[in-house]
Coordinates of C-alpha atoms in Angstrom, one line a residue:
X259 CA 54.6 31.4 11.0
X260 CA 50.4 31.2 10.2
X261 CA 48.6 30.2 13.3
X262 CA 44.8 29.5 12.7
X263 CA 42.6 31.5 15.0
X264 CA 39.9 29.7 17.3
X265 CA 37.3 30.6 15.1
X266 CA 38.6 28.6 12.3
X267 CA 39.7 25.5 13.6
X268 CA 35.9 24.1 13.3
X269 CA 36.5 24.3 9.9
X270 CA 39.7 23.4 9.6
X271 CA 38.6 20.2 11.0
X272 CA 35.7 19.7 8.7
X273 CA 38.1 20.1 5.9
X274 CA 40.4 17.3 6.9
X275 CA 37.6 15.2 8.0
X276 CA 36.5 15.5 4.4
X277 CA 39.7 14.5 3.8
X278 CA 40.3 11.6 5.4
X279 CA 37.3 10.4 5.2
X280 CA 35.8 11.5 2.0
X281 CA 32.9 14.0 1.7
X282 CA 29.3 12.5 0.7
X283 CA 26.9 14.5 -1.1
X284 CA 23.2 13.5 -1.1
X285 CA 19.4 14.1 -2.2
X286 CA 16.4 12.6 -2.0
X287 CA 13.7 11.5 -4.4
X288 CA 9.8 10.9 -4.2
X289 CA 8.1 8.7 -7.5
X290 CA 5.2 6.4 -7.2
X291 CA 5.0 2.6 -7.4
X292 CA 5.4 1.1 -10.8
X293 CA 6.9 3.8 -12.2
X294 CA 10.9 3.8 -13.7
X295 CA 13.3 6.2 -11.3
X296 CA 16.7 7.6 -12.2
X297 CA 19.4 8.4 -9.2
X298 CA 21.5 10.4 -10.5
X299 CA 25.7 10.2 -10.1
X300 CA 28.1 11.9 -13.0
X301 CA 32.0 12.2 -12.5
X302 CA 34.1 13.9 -14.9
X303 CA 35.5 10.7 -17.4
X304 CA 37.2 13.1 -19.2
X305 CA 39.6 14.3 -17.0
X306 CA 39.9 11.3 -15.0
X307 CA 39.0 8.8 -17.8
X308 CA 36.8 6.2 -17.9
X309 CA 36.4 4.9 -13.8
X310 CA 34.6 1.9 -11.9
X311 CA 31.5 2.8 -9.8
X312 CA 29.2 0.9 -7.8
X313 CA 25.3 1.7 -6.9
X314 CA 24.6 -0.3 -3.1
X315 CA 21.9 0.4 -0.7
X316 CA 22.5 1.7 2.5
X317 CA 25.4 4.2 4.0
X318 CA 28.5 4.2 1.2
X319 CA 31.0 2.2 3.2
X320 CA 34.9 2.8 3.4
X321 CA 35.5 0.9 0.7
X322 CA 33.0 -0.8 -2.0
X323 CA 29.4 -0.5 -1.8
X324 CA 27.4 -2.1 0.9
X325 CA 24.3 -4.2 -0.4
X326 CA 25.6 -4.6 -4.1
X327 CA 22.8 -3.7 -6.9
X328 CA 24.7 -3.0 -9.8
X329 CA 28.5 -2.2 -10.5
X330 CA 30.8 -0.9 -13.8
X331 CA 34.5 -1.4 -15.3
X332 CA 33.9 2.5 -16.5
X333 CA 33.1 0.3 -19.9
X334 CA 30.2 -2.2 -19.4
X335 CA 28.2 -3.1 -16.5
X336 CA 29.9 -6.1 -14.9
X337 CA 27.4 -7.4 -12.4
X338 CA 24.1 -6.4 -11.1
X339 CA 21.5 -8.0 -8.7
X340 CA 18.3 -7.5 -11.1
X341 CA 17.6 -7.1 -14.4
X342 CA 15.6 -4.2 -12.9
X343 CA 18.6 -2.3 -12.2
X344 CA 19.9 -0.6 -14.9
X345 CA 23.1 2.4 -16.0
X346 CA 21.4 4.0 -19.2
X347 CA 23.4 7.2 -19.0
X348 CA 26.8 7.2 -21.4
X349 CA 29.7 5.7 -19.1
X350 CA 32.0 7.3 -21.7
X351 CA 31.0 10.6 -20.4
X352 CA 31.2 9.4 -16.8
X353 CA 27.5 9.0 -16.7
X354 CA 26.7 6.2 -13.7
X355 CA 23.2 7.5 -13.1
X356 CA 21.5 4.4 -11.8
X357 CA 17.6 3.1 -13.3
X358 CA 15.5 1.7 -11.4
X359 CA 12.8 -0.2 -13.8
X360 CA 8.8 0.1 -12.4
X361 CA 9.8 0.2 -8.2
X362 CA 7.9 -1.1 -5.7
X363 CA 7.4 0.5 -2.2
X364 CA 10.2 -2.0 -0.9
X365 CA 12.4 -0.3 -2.6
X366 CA 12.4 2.9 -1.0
X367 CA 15.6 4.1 1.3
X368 CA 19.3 5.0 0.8
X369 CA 21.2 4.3 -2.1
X370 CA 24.5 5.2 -2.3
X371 CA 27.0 5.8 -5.5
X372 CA 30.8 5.3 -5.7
X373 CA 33.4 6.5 -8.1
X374 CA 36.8 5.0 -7.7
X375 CA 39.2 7.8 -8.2
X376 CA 43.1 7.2 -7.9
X377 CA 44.7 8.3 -4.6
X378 CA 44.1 8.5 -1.3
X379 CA 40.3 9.7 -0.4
X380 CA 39.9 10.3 -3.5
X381 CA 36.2 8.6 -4.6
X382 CA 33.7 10.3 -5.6
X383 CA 30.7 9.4 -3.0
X384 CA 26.6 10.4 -3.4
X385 CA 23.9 9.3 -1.9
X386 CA 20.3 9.5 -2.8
X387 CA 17.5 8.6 -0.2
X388 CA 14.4 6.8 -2.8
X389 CA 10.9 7.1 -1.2
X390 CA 8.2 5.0 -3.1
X391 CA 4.6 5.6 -2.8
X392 CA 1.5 4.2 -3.8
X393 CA -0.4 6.2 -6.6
X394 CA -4.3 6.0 -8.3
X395 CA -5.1 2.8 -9.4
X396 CA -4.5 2.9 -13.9
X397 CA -8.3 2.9 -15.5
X398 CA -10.4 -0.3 -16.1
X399 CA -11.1 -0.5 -19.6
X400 CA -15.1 -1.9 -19.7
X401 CA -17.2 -3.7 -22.3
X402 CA -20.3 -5.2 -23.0
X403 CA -21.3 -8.8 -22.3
X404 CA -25.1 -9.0 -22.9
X405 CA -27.5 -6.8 -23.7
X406 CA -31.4 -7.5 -22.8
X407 CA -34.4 -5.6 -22.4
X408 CA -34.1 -4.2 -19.0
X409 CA -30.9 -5.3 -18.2
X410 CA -27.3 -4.8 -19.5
X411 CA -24.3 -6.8 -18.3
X412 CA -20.5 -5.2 -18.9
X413 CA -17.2 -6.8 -17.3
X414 CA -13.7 -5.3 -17.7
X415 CA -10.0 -6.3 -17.1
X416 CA -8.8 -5.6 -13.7
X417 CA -5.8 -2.9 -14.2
X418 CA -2.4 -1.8 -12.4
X419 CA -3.8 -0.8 -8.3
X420 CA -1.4 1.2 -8.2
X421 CA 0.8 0.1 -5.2
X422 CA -2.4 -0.5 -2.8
X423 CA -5.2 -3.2 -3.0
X424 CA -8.5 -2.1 -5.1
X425 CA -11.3 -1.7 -2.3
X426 CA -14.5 -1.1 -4.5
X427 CA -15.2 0.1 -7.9
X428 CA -17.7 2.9 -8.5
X429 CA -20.7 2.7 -12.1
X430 CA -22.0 5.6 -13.2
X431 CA -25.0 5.1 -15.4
X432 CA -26.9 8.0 -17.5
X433 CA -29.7 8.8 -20.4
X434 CA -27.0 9.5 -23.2
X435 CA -28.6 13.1 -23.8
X436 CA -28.3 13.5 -20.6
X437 CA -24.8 15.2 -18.3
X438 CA -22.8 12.9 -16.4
X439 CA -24.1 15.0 -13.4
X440 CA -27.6 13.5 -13.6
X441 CA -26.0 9.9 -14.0
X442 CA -26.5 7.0 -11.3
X443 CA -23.6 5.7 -9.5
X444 CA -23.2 2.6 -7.4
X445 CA -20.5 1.3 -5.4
X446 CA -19.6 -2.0 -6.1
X447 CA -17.6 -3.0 -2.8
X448 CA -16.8 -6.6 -3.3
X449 CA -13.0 -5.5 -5.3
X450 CA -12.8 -9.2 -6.9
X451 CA -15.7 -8.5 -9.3
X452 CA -15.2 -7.9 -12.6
X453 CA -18.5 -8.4 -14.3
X454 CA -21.8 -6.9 -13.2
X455 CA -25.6 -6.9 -14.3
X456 CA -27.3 -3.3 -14.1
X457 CA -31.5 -3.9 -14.3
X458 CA -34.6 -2.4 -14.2
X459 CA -33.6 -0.4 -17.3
X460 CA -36.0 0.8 -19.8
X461 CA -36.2 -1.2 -22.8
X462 CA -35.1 0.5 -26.2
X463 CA -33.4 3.3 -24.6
X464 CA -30.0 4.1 -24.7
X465 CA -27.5 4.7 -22.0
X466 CA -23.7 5.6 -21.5
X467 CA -21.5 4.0 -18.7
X468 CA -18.5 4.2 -17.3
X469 CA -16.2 2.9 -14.5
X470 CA -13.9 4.2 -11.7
X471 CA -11.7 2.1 -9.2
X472 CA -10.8 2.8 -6.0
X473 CA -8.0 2.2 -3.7
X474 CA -6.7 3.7 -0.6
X475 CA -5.1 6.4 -2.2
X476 CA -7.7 7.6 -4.6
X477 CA -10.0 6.9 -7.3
X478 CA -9.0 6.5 -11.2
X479 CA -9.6 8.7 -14.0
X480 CA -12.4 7.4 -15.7
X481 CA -12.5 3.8 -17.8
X482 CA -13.9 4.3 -21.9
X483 CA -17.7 5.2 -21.9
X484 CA -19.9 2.4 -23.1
X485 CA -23.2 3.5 -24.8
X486 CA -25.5 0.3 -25.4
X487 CA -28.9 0.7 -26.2
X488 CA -31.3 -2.2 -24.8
X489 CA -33.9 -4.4 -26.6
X490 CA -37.3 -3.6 -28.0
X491 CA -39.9 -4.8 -25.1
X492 CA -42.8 -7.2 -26.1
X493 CA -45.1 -5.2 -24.3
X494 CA -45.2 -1.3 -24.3
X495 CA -44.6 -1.1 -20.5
X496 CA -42.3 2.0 -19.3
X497 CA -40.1 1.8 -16.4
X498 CA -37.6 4.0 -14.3
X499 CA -34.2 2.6 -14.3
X500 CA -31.7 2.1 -11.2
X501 CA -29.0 0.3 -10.9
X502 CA -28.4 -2.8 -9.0
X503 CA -25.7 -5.1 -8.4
X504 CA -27.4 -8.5 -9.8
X505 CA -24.4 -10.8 -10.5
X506 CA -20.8 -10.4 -10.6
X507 CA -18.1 -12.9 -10.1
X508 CA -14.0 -13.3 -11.3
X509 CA -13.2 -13.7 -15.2

């Protein structure tokens, strides 16, 4: 007779717990909103042959998958809740890694993946815990609208924010022989603008510009530089230039 000593029946339990109730592995992912996410689930098709699987969100029930997104034959995908919800990976090869298409913070939690293997206890069970979070806003791509004297108006196309609402967008302004570190910036803080006039320029000069947005989580890489040279004055006057704010309002 084998008896189990004390200091392995904690184990011994663990084991048939597995068992009985089927042992889930997990892991976790970070990405940023917008972007496209993989969770990753594989079984091995070729011993077992091609299987049925479901993705669902939330703790992998007994049976099923709790919450639905998308679900296989081991052949095709046979339902799914979005068109955003996707199995890319070869299903042949018992690939039922699940694609999420450009997520959105509400789609952050637990996932959870289930093979259907023959036999009692058998499925394969993984879970994946999906945290989304906002990013940079993308880059504003800027252009002229009308160039005078002493005063040059641009506008651009307001771009991706990233997961989190634009709060300002910052101009930067320079002499085009001159560095960016001698440039003049202003903050525009009024985030539905997308057209501004820059004045008290000097006339027949040119200049370089470029734009950066702002959210909660940071600021952008910088939009395309603009250089624009302004109009011939009438009169010979010289002025120092600044930039101000004159007009802006939504395309």
């Amino acid at each position: 007779m084998f008896i189990l000593g004390s200091r392995n029946l904690p184990l011994c339990c663990s084991l048939l717990l597995c068992l009985l109730l089927g042992c889930v592995s997990t892991d976790g992912i970070i990405t940023t909103v917008g972007s496209d996410v993989t969770l990753i689930c594989n079984y091995d098709a070729q011993y077992y042959g091609r299987l049925s699987s479901c993705w669902g969100r939330g703790d992998i029930p007994n049976s099923g998958c709790a919450n639905e997104v998308i679900k296989s034959d081991g052949t095709a995908v046979t339902s799914r809740l979005s068109e955003r919800y996707l199995l890319l990976g070869n299903l042949g090869e018992g690939d039922v890694s699940l694609t999420i298409r450009q997520v959105e913070e509400g789609d952050s939690g637990k996932y959870g993946c289930r093979v259907e293997i023959p036999g009692w206890f058998n499925d394969h069970k993984h879970e994946v815990t999906l945290t989304v979070v906002a990013a940079r806003p993308n880059p504003v791509r800027v252009e002229t609208r009308e160039v005078k004297e002493r005063t040059i108006t641009v506008r651009w196309t307001p771009a991706f924010d990233g997961g989190s609402p634009i709060t300002s967008y910052k101009i930067d302004l320079k002499n085009k022989q001159a560095s960016w570190d001698t440039a003049v910036r202003t903050v525009v803080s009024n985030p539905e603008l997308t057209q501004v006039t820059l004045v008290d320029l000097r006339p027949a000069k040119t200049y370089n510009l470029r734009v950066f947005v702002v959210n909660s989580v940071g600021m952008s890489e910088a939009s395309n530089v603009l250089t624009v040279t302004t109009k011939e004055a009438g009169r010979g006057n010289n002025y120092n230039y600044c930039i101000l704010v004159l007009v802006g309002w939504p395309l």
